[in-house]
Coordinates of C-alpha atoms and ligand atoms in Angstrom, one line a residue:
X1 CA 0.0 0.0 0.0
X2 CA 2.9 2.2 0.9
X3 CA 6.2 2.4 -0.8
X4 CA 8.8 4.6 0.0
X5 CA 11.2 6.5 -2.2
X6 CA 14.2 9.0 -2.2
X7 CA 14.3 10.1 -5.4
X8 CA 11.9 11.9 -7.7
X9 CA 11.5 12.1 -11.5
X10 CA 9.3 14.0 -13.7
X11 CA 9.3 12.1 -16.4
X12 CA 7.6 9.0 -13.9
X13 CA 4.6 7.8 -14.7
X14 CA 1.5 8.0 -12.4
X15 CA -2.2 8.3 -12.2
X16 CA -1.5 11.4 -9.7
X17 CA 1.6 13.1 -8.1
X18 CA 0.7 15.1 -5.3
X19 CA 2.6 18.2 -3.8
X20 CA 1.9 20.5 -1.3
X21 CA 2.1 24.7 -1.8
X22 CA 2.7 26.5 1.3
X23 CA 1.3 30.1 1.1
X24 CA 4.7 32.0 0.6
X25 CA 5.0 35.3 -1.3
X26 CA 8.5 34.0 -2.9
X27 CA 8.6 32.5 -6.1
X28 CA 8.4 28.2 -6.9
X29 CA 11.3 26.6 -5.6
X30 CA 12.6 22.8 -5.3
X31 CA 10.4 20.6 -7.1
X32 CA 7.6 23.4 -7.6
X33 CA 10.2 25.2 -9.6
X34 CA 10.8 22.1 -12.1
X35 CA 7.7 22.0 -12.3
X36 CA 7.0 25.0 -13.4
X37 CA 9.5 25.3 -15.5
X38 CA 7.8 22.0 -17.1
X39 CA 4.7 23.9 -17.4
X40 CA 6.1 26.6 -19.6
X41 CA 6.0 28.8 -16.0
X42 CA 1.9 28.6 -16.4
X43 CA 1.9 27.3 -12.6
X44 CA 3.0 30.6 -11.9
X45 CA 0.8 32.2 -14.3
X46 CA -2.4 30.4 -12.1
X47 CA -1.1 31.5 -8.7
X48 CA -1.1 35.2 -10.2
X49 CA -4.6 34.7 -11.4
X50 CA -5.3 33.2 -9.0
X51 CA -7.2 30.1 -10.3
X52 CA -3.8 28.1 -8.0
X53 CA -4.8 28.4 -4.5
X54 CA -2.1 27.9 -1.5
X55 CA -5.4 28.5 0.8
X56 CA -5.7 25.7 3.5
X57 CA -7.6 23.0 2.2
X58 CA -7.9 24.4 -0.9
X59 CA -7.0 20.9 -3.3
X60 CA -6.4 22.2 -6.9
X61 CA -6.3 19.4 -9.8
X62 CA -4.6 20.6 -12.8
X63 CA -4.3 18.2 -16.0
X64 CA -0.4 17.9 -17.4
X65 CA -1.5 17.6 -20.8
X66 CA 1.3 15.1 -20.9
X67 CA 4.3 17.9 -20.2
X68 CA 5.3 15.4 -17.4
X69 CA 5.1 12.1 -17.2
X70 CA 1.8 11.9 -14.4
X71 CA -1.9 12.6 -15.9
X72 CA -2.8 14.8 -13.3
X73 CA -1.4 17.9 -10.5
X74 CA -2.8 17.8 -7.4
X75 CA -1.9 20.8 -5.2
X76 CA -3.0 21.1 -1.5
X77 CA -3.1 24.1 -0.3
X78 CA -1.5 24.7 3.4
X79 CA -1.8 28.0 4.0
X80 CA 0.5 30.5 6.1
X81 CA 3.6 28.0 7.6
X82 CA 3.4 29.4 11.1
X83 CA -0.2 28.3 11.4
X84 CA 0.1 24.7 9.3
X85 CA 0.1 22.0 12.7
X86 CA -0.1 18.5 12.9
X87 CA -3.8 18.2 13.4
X88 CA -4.3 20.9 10.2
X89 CA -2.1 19.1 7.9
X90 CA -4.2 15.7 9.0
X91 CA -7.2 17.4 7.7
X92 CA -5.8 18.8 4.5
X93 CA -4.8 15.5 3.6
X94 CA -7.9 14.3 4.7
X95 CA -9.4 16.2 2.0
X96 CA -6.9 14.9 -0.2
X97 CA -7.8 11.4 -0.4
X98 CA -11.8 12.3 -0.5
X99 CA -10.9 14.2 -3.3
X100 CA -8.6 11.4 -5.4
X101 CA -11.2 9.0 -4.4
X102 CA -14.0 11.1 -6.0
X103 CA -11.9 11.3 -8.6
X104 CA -11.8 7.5 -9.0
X105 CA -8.0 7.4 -8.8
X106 CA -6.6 4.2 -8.1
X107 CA -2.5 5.4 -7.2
X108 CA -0.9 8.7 -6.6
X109 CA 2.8 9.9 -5.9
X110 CA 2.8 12.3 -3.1
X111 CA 6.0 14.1 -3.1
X112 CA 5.9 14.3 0.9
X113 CA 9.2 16.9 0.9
X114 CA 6.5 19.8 0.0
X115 CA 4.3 18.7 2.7
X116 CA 7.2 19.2 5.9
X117 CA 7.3 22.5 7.5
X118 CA 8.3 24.9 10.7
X119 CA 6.1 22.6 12.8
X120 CA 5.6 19.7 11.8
X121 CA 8.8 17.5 10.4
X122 CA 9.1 14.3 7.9
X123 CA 7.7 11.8 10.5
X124 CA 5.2 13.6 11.4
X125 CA 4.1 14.6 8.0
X126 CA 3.9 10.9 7.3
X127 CA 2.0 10.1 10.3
X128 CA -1.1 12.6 9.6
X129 CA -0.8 11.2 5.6
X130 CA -1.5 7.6 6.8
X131 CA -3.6 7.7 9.6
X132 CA -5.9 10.9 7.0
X133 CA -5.4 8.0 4.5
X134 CA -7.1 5.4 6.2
X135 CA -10.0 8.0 8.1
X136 CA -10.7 9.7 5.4
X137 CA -11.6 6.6 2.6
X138 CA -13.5 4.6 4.9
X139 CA -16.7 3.4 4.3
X140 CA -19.3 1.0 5.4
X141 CA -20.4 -0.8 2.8
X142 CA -23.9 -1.7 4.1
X143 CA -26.2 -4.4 3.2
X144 CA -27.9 -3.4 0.0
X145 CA -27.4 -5.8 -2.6
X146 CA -24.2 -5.0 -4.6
X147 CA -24.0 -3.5 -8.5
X148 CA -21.6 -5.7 -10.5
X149 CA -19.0 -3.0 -11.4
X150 CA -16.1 -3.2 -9.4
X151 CA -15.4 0.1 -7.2
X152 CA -12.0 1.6 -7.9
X153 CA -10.3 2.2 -4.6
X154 CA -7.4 4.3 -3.9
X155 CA -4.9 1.7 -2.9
X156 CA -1.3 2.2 -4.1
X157 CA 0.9 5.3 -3.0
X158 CA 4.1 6.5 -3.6
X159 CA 5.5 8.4 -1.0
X160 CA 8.8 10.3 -1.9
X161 CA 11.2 11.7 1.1
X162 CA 14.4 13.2 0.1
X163 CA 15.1 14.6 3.3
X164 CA 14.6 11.7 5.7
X165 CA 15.3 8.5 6.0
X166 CA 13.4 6.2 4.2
X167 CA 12.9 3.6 7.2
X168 CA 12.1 6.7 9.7
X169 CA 9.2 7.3 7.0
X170 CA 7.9 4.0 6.5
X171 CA 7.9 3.6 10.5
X172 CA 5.7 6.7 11.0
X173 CA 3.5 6.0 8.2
X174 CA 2.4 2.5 9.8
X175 CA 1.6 3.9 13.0
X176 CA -0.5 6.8 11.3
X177 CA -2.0 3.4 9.5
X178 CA -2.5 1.9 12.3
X179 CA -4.3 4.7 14.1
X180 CA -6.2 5.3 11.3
X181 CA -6.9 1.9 11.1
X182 CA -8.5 1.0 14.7
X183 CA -10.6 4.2 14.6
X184 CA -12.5 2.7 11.5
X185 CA -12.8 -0.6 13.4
X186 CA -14.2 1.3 15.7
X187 CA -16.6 3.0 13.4
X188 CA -17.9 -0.4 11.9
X189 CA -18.6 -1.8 15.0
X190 CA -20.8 0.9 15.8
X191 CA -22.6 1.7 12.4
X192 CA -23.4 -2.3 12.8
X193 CA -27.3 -2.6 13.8
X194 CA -28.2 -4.0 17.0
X195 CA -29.5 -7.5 15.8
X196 CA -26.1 -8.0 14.0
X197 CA -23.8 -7.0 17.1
X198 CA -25.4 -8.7 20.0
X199 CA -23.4 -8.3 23.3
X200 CA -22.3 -12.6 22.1
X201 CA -21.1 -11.0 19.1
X202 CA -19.2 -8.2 20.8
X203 CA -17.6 -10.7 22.9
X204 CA -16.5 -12.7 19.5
X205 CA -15.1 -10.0 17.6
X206 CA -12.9 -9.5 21.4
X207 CA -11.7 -12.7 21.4
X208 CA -10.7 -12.6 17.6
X209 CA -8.6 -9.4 18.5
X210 CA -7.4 -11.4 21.3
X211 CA -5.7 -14.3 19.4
X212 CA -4.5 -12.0 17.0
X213 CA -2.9 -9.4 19.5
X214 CA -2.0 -12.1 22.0
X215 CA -4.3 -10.3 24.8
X216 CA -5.6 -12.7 27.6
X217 CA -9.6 -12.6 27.1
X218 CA -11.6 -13.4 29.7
X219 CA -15.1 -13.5 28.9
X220 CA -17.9 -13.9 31.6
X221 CA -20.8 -15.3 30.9
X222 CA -24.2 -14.5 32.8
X223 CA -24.1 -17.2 34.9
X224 CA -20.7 -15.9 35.9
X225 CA -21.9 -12.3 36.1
X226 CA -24.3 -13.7 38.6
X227 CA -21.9 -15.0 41.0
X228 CA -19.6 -12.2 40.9
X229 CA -22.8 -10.3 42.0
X230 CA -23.3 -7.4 39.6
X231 CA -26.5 -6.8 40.3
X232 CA -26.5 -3.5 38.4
X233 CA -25.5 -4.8 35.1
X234 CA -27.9 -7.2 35.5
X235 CA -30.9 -5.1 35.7
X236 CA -30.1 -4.0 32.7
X237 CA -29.7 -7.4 31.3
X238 CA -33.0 -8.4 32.8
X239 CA -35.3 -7.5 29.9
X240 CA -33.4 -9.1 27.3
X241 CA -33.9 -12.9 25.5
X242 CA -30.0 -11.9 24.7
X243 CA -27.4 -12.9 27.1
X244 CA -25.2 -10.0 28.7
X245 CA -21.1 -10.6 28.4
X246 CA -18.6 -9.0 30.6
X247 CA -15.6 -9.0 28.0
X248 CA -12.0 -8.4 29.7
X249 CA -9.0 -7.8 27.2
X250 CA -5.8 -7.7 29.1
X251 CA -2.5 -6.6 27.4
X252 CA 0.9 -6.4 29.7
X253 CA 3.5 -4.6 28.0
X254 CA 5.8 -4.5 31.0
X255 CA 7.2 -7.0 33.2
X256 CA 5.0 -7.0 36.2
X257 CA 1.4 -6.2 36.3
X258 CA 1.8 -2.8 38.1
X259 CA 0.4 0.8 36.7
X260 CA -2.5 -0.5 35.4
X261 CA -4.9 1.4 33.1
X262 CA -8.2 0.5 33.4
X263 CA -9.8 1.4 29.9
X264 CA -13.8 0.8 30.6
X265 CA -16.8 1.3 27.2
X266 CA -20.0 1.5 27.4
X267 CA -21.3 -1.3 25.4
X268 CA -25.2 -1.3 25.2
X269 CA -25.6 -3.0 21.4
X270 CA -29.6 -1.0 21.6
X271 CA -31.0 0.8 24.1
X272 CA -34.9 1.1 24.4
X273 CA -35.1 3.2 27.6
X274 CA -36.5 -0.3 29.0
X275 CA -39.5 0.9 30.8
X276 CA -38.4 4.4 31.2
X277 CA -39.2 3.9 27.2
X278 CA -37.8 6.6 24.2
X279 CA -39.8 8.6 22.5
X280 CA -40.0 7.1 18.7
X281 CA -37.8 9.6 17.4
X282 CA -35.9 9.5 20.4
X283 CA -34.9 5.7 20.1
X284 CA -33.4 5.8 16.6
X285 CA -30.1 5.6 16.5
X286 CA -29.4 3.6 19.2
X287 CA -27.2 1.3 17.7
X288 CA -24.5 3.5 18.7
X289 CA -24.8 3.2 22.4
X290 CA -22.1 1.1 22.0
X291 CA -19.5 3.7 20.9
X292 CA -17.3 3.8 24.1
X293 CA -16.8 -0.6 23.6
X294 CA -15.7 0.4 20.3
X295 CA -13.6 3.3 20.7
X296 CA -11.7 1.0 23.5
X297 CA -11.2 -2.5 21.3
X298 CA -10.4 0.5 18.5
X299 CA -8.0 1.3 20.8
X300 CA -6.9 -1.7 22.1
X301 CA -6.4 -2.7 18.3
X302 CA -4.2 0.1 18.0
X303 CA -2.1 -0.8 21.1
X304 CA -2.3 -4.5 19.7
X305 CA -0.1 -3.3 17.0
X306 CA 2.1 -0.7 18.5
X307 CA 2.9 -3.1 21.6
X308 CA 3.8 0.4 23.7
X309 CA 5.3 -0.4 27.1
X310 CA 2.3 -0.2 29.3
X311 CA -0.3 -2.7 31.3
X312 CA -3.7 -2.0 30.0
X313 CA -6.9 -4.1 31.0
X314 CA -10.3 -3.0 28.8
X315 CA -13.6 -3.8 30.3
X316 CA -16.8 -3.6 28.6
X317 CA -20.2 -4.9 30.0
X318 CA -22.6 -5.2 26.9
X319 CA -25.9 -6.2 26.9
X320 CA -29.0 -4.3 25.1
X321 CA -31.8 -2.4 26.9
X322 CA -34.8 -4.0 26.2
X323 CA -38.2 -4.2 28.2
X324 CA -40.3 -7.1 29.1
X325 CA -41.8 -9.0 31.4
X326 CA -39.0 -9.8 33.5
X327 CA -37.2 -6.4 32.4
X328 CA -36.4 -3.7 35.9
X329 CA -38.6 -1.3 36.4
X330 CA -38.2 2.4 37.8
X331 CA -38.5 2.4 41.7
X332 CA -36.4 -1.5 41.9
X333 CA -33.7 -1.3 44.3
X334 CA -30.5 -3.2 42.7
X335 CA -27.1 -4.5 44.3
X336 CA -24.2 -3.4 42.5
X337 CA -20.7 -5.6 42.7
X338 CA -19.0 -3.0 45.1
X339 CA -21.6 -3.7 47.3
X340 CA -23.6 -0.4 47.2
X341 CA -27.8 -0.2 46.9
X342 CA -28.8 1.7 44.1
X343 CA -32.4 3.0 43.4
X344 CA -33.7 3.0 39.8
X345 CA -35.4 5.8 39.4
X346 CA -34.8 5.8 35.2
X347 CA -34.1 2.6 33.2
X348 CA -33.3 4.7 30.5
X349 CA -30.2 6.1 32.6
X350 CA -28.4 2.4 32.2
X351 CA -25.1 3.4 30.9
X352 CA -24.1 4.5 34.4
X353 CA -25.4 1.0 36.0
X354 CA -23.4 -1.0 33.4
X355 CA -20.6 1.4 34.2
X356 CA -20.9 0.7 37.5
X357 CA -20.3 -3.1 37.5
X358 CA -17.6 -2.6 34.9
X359 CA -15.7 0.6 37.1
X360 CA -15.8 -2.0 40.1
X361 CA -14.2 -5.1 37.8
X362 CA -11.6 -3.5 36.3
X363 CA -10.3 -2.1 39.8
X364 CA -10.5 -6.0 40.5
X365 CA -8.2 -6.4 37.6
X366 CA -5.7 -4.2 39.3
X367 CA -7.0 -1.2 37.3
X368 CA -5.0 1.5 38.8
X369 CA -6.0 4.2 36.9
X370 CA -9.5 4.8 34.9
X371 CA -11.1 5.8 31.6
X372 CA -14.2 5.3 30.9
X373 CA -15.7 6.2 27.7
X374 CA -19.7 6.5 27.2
X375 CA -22.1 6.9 25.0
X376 CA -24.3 8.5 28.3
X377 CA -26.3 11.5 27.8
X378 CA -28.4 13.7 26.1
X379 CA -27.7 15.9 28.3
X380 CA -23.6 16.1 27.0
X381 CA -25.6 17.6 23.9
X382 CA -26.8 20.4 25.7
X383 CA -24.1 21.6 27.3
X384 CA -21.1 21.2 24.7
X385 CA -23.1 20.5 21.5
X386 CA -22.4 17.8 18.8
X387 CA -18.3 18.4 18.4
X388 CA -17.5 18.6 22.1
X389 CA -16.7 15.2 24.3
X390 CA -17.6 15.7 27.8
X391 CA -15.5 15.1 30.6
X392 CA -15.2 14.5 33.7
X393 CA -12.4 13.8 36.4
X394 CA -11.4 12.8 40.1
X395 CA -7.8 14.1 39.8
X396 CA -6.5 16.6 37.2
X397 CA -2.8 15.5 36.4
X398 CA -4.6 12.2 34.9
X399 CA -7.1 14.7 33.3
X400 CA -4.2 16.3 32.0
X401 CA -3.1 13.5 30.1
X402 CA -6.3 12.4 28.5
X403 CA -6.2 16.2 27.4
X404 CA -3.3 16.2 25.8
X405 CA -3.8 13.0 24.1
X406 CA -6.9 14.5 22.7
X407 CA -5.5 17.8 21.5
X408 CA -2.9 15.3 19.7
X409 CA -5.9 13.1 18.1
X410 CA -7.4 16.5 17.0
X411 CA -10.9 15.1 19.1
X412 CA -12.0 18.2 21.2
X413 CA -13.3 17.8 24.8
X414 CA -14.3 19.8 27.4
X415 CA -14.0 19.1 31.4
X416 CA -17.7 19.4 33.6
X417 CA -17.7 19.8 36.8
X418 CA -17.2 17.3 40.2
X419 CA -18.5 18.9 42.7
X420 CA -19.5 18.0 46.3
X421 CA -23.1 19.1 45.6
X422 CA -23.8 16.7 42.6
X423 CA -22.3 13.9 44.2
X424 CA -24.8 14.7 47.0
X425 CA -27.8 14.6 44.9
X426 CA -26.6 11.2 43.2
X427 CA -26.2 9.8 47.0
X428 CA -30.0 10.9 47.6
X429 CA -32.2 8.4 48.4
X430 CA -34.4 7.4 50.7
X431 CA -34.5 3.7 50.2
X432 CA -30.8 3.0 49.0
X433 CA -27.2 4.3 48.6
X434 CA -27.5 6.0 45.8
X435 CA -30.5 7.2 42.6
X436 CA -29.2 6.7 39.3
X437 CA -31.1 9.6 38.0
X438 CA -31.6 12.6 40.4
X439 CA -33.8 14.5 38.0
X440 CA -33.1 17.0 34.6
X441 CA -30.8 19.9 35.5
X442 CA -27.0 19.0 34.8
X443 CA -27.6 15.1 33.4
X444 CA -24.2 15.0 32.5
X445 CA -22.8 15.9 35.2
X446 CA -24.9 13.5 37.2
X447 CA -24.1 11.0 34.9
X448 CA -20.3 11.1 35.3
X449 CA -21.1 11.8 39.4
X450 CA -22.5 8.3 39.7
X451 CA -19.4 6.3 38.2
X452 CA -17.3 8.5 40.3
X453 CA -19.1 6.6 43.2
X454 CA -17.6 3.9 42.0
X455 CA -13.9 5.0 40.7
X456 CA -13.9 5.8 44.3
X457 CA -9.8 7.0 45.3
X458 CA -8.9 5.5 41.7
X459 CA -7.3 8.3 39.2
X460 CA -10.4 8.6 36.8
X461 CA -11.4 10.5 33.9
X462 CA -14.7 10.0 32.1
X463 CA -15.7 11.0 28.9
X464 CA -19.3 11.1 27.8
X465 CA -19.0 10.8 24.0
X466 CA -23.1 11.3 23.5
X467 CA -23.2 13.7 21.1
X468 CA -19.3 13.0 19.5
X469 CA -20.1 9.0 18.6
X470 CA -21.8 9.7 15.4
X471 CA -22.2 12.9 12.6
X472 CA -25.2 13.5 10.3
X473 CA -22.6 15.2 8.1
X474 CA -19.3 13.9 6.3
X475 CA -16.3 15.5 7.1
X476 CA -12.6 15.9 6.2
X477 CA -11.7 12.4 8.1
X478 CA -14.8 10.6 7.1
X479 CA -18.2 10.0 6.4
X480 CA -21.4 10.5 8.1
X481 CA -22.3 8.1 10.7
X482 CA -19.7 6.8 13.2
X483 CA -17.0 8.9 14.4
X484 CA -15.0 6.5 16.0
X485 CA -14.4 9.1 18.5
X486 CA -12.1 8.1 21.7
X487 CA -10.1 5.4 19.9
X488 CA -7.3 7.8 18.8
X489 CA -7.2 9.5 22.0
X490 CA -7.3 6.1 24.0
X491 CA -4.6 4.8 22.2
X492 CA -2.4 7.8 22.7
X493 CA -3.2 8.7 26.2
X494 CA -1.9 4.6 26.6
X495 CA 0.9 4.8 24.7
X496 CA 2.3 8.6 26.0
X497 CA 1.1 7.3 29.5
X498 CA 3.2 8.7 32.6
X499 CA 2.2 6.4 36.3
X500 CA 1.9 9.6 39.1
X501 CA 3.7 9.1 41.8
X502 CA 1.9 7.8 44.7
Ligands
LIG1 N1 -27.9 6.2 25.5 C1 -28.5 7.3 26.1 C2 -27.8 8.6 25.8 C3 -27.7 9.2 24.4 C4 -28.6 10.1 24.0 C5 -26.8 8.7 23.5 C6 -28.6 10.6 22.7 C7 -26.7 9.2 22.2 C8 -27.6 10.2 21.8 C9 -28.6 7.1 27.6 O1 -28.7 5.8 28.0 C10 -29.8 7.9 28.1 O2 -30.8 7.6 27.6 N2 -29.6 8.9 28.9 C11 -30.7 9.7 29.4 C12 -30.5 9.8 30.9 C13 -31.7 10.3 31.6 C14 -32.9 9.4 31.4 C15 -31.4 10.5 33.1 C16 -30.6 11.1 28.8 O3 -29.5 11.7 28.8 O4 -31.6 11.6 28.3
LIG2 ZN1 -30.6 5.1 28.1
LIG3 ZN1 -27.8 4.4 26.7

C-alpha cells in the first residue's frame, strides 16, 4: 500500500503526483520550480490569477496535458507555515484522499518533501498522511445488494522523502496506519445494527482481537456475572432474550502487572429506555450506544499493533436495553458488585449501571488508573453541542493526560464539573445508597457523578461521548455516521502514558 522513495523524476509515470504549496510570497522553488519550468511557467501564471490556490484545504487538480510524465497535479493548499500544525495538515490530507477518491483514482505519488514545515517534520508529515489515509476513505459498505462493477479504490501510494530516512518514513506511516486503522474498526462496530452485534457477538469479535494481538480474554458469561454479584449490570440485562457478556482484554506490556490502566466502554448493542421507554424519534439511533466498547477495542487494536510499554486491562459490560416482562422497572432497588444499593429511578439512565459493575471489575483487575468512555447522555448535547466530548475527572494531572492525548488526536473535549453538591444529589435516596437519576438539570454531570461513586480513590477520567459518537454530516476524516471518536485519544493517552507518583 505504501512504498517509499528517495528520489523523484518527472518524467515517472503515475495516475497522480501530489505536492503541497505553502502560502509564501516568494517564487516556486525545489520541485515546484521544475515544475513550473515543465509547465512553460503557467503554474505561476495560475497563482497570479489566482485560479492556483495555496489556501488551507484548498485541493487544486490541474491536468499535465502530458508535459510530465503523471496525468494529473494535485496541489494542497497549506496555507501560512506558522499556522500549518499537525492536526491541520491531518485534515488537509484528509481532504486529499476524498478528493482522489471522487476522482476515482486508483494510485498517486505524493511528493511528501512539499508537505514538511516549521512545525511539523518528515515523520510527522507521514504520520497525519496515513492515519488521513485510512480515516478519510472509509466506508461502510452496508447491506444493500451490490451492483456488478467493481469500485475503484485508492490503494497504491508513492510516497517520496528526500530529506529523511526512508525507514524513519515508513515507520511513522504505519503507526498513522494503524491509528487510522483502529478508529475505522471502531466505526464499523458501531454503524453495525443491533440485531447484527449482540453483546455474544461483541464478545467474539474481542476474542478474535485477542488471538490475534495475544491479549488474555476473559469472557464472563451470565451465569458468571451472577456470581460475581453485579447486580447492576444485570438489571439492565434483565429485559433481554439476549445474554449479557462481561468482555476483559488484558495486554501487559511491562514486566509486572503494576500501573495498570483500566480502559472501561459502554457497550449497550440497543437501548430502548426499557421501561423508562424513548420517545419514537428518540430511540433511533441507538445502535451506537455502544461507541465507548468500540472506541476502546479501536484502541486496544491500536495498542495491539504498536505493543507500547504499558499494562492495559479493557472492560466492557454489553448487553441491550430491552423491556419485558421480567425487564427492571423504575422504583427497583439493585445490588451493584461494590456492594452499594442503588435506586432506579430511570431505566433509560443504564449506561451509568453497566458502568458501575464494569468501574468495580476493572479495579478487581488491578485497574490502577481509569477511563471510561460512554455513550451516556443527552444531556452532553446540551451543554457542549455535537463536536464537544464531555469530561469528567477525580484528579486533574490524569485529566491532564487524557487532554493532551486528545488535542494530539485532533478530538475536542471539554471538562464538567465534580462537585461535592452533585455527588450529593446522586447519594439521595431514601431507600438506598444512591438514585441513578436525580432529576433534569446538569444530566451529565450527574451521569459522570454516579461512576465517580464507584472510581472511588482510583485516578479517573470519564468521557461522555453522546453527542461525538456519530455525525449527520461527512467531514474531512470521514463519512457521516460513526466517528470512532475516543479510539485515537485512548490509544495515545496509553501509549504517552506517565504512572503519578503515589
Ligand atoms: N444512550 C442514552 C444517551 C444518548 C442520548 C446517547 C442521545 C446518544 C444520543 C442514555 O442511556 C440515556 O438515555 N440517557 C438519558 C439519561 C436520563 C434518562 C437520566 C438522557 O440523557 O436523556
Ligand atoms: Zn438510556
Ligand atoms: Zn444508553
Amino acid at each position: 500500500m505504501f512504498d517509499v522513495k528517495k528520489e523523484f523524476d518527472l518524467s515517472a509515470e503515475h495516475e497522480s503526483l501530489v505536492i503541497g504549496l505553502l502560502d509564501k510570497p516568494e517564487k516556486f522553488s525545489g520541485l515546484l520550480a521544475n515544475l513550473d519550468e515543465a509547465f512553460d511557467g503557467q503554474l505561476t501564471e495560475l497563482v497570479k490569477t489566482g485560479d492556483l490556490s495555496a489556501k488551507l484545504n484548498k485541493i487544486n487538480k490541474v491536468h499535465s496535458f502530458g508535459k510530465i510524465g503523471s496525468k494529473r497535479l494535485w496541489i494542497v493548499g497549506l496555507g501560512k507555515e506558522k499556522e500549518l500544525s499537525f492536526d491541520k495538515l491531518r485534515k488537509a490530507f484528509g481532504r486529499l484522499f476524498k478528493e482522489l477518491k471522487a476522482g476515482k483514482q486508483t494510485e498517486a505519488f505524493v511528493y511528501l518533501d512539499s508537505f514538511i514545515s516549521e512545525k511539523v517534520d518528515g515523520p510527522d508529515a507521514a504520520h497525519t498522511l496515513s492515519e488521513a489515509y485510512a480515516l478519510a476513505t472509509y466506508q461502510f459498505d452496508g447491506y444493500k445488494q451490490k451492483s456488478n462493477e467493481p469500485e475503484k479504490k485508492l490503494e497504491q501510494l508513492t510516497i517520496c522523502c528526500n530529506s529523511v530516512d526512508e525507514g524513519e518514513i515508513l515507520a511513522s506511516l504505519t503507526v498513522g496506519y494503524a491509528f487510522g486503522k483502529g478508529t475505522n474498526s471502531a466505526r464499523t462496530l458501531v454503524n453495525t445494527p443491533g440485531n447484527m452485534l449482540t453483546a455474544t457477538d461483541m464478545a467474539d469479535y474481542a476474542v478474535e482481537l485477542a488471538k490475534k494481538y495475544d491479549f488474555e480474554a476473559e469472557i464472563l458469561d451470565k451465569a458468571e456475572i451472577e456470581k460475581l454479584g453485579m447486580g447492576a449490570f444485570l438489571a439492565v440485562n434483565k429485559g433481554s432474550v439476549e445474554p449479557p457478556k462481561m468482555i476483559v482484554l488484558k495486554y501487559q506490556g511491562k514486566e509486572e502487572w503494576k500501573d495498570v490502566i483500566g480502559l472501561v466502554g459502554k457497550g449497550i448493542t440497543f437501548d430502548t429506555g426499557g421501561y423508562s421507554i424513548k420517545t419514537k424519534a428518540g430511540i433511533v439511533g441507538m445502535k451506537s450506544d455502544m461507541g465507548g466498547a468500540a472506541a476502546v477495542l479501536g484502541a486496544m487494536e491500536i495498542i495491539g499493533e504498536l505493543r507500547p510499554e504499558q499494562n492495559v486491562v479493557a472492560v466492557i459490560p454489553s448487553t441491550d436495553n430491552m423491556i419485558s416482562g421480567n425487564a427492571f422497572k423504575p422504583d427497583d432497588v439493585i445490588t451493584s458488585m461494590s456492594g452499594k444499593t442503588i435506586e432506579v429511578l430511570n431505566t433509560d439512565a443504564e449506561g451509568r449501571l453497566v458502568l458501575a459493575d464494569a468501574v468495580t471489575y476493572a479495579k478487581h483487575h488491578g485497574a490502577e488508573y481509569l477511563v471510561d468512555v460512554a455513550t451516556l447522555t443527552g444531556g452532553v448535547i446540551t451543554a457542549l453541542g455535537l463536536n464537544t466530548t464531555g469530561a469528567m475527572t477525580n484528579h486533574e494531572t490524569i485529566y491532564e493526560q487524557v487532554l493532551e492525548a486528545s488535542m494530539e488526536a485532533g478530538e475536542q473535549m471539554w471538562q464538567l464539573p465534580l462537585f461535592e453538591s452533585e455527588k450529593e444529589r446522586v447519594r439521595n435516596s431514601k431507600v438506598a445508597d444512591l438514585n441513578n437519576s436525580p432529576g433534569s438539570e446538569g444530566h451529565a454531570i450527574v451521569a459522570g457523578a454516579f461512576i465517580g461513586e464507584f472510581a472511588e480513590n482510583t485516578p479517573w477520567v470519564h468521557l461522555d461521548i453522546a453527542g461525538t459518537a456519530t455525525t449527520s454530516k461527512s467531514h474531512d476524516l470521514g463519512p457521516a455516521g460513526a466517528t470512532g471518536v475516543m479510539t485515537r485519544t485512548l490509544a495515545l493517552f496509553v501509549e504517552r502514558f506517565e504512572p503519578i507518583e503515589k
